[in-house]
Short mmCIF file of C-alpha atoms and ligand atoms in Angstrom, two decimals:
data_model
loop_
_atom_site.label_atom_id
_atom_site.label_comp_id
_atom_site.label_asym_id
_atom_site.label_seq_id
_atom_site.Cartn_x
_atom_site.Cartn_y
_atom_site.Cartn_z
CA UNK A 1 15.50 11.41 -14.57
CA UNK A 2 11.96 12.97 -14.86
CA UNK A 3 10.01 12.67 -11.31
CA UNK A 4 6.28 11.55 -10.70
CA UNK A 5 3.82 12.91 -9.07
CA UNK A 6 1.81 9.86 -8.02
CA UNK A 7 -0.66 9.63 -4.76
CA UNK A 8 0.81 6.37 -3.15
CA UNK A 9 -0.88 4.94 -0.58
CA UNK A 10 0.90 3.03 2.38
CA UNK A 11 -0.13 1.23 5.15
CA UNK A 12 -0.52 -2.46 7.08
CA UNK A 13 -2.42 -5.56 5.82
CA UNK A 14 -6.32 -4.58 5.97
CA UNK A 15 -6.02 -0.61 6.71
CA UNK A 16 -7.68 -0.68 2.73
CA UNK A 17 -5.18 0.90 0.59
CA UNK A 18 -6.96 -0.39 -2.14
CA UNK A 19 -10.31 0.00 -1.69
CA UNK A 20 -9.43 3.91 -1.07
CA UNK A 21 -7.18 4.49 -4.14
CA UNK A 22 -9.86 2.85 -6.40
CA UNK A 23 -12.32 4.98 -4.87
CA UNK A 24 -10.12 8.18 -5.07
CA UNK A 25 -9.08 7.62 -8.58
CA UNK A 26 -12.77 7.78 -9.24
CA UNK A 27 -13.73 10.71 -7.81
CA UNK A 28 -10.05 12.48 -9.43
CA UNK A 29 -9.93 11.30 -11.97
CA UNK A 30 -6.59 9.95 -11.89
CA UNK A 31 -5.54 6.30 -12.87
CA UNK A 32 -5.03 3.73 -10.20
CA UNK A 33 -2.76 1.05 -9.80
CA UNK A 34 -2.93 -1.11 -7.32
CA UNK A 35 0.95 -3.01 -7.22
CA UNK A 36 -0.07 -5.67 -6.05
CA UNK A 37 -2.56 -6.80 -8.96
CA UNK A 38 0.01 -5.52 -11.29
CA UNK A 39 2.53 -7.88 -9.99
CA UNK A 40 0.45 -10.71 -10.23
CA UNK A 41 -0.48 -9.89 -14.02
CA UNK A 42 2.86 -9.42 -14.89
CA UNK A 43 4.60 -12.63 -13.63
CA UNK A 44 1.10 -14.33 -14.15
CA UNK A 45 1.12 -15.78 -10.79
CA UNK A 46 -0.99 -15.12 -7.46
CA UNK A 47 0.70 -13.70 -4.35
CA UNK A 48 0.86 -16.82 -2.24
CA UNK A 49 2.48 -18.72 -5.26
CA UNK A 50 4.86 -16.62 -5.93
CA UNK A 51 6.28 -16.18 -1.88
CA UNK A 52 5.88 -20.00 -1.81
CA UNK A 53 7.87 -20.42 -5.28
CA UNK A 54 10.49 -17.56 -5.05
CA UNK A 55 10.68 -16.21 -1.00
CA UNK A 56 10.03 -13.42 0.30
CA UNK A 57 12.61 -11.35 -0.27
CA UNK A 58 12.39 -12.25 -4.54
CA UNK A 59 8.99 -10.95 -4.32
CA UNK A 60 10.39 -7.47 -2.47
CA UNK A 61 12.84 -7.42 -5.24
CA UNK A 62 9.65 -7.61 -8.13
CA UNK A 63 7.27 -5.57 -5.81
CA UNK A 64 10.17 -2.86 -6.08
CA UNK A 65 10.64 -2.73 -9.50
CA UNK A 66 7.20 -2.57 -10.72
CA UNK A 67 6.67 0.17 -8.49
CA UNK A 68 9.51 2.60 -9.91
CA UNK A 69 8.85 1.23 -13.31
CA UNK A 70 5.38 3.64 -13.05
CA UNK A 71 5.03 6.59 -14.47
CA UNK A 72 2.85 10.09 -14.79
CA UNK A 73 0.55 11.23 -11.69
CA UNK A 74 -1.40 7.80 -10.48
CA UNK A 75 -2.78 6.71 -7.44
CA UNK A 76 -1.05 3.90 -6.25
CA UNK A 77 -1.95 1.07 -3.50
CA UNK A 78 1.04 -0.44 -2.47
CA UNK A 79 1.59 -3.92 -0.43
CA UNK A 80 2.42 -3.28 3.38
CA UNK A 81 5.67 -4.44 3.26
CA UNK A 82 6.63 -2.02 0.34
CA UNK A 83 9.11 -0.48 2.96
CA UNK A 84 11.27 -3.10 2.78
CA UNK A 85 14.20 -1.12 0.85
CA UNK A 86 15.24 2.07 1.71
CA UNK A 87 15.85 2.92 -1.44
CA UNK A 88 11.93 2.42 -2.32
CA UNK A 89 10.97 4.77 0.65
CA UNK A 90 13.62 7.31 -0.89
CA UNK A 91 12.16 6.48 -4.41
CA UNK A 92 8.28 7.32 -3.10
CA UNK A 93 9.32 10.47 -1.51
CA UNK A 94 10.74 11.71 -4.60
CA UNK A 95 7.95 10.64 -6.81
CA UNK A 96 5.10 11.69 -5.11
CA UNK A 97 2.95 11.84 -2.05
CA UNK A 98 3.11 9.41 0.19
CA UNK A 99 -0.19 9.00 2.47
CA UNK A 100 -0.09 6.50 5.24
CA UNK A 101 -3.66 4.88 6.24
CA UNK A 102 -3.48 4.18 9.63
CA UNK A 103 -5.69 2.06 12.08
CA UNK A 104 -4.89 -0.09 15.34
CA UNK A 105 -3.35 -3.37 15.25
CA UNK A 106 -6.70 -5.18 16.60
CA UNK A 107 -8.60 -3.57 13.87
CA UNK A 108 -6.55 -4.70 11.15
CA UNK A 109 -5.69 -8.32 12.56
CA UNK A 110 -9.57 -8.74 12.66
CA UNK A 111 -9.93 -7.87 9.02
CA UNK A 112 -6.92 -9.89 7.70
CA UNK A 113 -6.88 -13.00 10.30
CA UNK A 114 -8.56 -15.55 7.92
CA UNK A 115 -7.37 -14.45 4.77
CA UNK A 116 -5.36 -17.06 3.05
CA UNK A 117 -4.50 -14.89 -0.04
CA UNK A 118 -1.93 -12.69 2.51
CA UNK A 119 0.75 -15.20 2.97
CA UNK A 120 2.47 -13.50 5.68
CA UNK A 121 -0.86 -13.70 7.76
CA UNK A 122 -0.73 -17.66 6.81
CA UNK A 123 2.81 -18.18 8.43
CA UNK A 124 2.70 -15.99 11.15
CA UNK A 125 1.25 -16.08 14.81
CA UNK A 126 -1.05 -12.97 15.94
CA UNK A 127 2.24 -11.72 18.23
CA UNK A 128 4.54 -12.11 15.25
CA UNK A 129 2.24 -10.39 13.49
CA UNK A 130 2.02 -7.38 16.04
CA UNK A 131 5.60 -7.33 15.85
CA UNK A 132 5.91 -6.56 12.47
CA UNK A 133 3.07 -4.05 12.97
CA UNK A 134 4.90 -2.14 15.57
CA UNK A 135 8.44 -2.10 13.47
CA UNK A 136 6.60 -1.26 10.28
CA UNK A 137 4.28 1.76 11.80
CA UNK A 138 7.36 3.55 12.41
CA UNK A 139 9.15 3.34 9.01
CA UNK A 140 5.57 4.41 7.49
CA UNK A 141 5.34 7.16 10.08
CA UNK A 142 8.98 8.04 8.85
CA UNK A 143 7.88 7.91 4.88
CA UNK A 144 4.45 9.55 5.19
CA UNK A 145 3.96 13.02 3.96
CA UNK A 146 0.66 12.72 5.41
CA UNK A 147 -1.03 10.23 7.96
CA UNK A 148 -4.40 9.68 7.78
CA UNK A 149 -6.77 7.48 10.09
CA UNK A 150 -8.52 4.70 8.39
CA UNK A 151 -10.04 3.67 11.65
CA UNK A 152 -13.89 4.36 12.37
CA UNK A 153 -14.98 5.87 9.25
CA UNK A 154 -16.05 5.16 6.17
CA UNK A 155 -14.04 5.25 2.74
CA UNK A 156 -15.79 8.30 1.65
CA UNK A 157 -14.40 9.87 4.98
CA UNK A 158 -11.37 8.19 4.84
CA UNK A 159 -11.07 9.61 0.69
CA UNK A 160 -12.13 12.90 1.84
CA UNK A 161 -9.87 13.47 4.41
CA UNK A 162 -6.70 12.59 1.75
CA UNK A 163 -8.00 14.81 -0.94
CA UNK A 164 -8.12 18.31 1.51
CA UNK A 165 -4.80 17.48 2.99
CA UNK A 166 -3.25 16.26 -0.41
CA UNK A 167 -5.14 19.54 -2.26
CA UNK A 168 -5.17 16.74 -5.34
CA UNK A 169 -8.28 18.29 -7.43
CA UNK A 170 -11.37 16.38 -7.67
CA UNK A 171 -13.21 16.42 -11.15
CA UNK A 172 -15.93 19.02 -10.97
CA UNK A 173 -18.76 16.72 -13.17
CA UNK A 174 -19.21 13.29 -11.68
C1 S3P B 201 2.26 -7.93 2.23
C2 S3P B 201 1.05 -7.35 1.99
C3 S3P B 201 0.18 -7.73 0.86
C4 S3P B 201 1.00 -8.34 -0.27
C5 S3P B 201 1.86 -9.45 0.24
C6 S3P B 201 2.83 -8.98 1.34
C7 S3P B 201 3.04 -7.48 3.40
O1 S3P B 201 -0.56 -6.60 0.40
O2 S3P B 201 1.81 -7.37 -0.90
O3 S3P B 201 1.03 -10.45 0.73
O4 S3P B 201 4.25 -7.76 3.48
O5 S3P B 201 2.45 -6.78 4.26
P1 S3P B 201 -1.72 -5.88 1.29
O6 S3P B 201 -1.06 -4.87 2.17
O7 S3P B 201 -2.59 -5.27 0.27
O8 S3P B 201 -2.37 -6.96 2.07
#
């Protein structure tokens, strides 16, 4: 099997995966996908529909497979619970270069507290939420080629910072 050589992004709810692979695939040059938009094309159904339809762990199963089914040298934003199979963490190491964007818990809570489009946030308390925080910031610690502080500075920074530790080359005309 041919490997990638994608830029995936990792991280909690709110530390901006997004937002910072957009941004870096405009300044490299380099496609982005952000998984969790793709899912939502493909089975033509938001996020909170399909957890409420299908369960949790049916949408780890399609969140998965549309991430290995990608090809080439992307940047990729992934969903925060995109750790959920070892086998994906295994997958992302092989594939590419996995960056972790990291901030505090009471940063990212107050970014993601009202947000009804993150079903997880919807059906969980603050301390559950913490929880899951603490477990997860240890398997991304454990998957991350690179960590990277999202916390106090801007995207630019934050987009910076990834390209000189990644050495991914920026395009020379914007
Ligand atoms: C999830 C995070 C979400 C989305 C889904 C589940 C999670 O993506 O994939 O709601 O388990 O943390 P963001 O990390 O972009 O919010």
């Amino acid at each position: 099997m041919n490997r990638n050589n994608h830029i995936i992004l990792i991280g909690y709810m709110g530390a901006g995966k997004s937002t910072v692979g957009l941004k870096l695939s405009e300044l490299t040059g380099r496609s982005f996908i952000d998984l969790d938009l793709q899912i939502q094309q493909t089975e033509k159904k938001p996020i909170p529909q399909l957890f409420a339809e299908y369960g949790e762990m049916h949408f780890r199963k399609i969140e998965s497979e549309n991430l290995k089914g990608i090809t080439g040298a992307k940047i990729i934003a992934t969903g925060g619970g995109i750790l959920a199979y070892n086998e994906t963490a295994e997958w992302m190491k092989k594939n590419g270069t996995v960056v972790y964007l990291h901030a505090p818990f009471s940063e990212l809570y107050n970014r993601i507290f009202q947000d009804a489009n993150r079903p997880l946030v919807v059906n969980n308390s603050k301390a559950a939420l913490n929880e899951m925080y603490s477990k997860r910031h240890l398997a991304y610690q454990a998957a991350a080629d690179f960590v990277i502080s999202a916390s106090n500075c801007s995207i630019e920074q934050t987009v910076d910072m990834i390209i000189k530790k990644t050495g991914i080359n920026k395009l020379d005309v914007l």
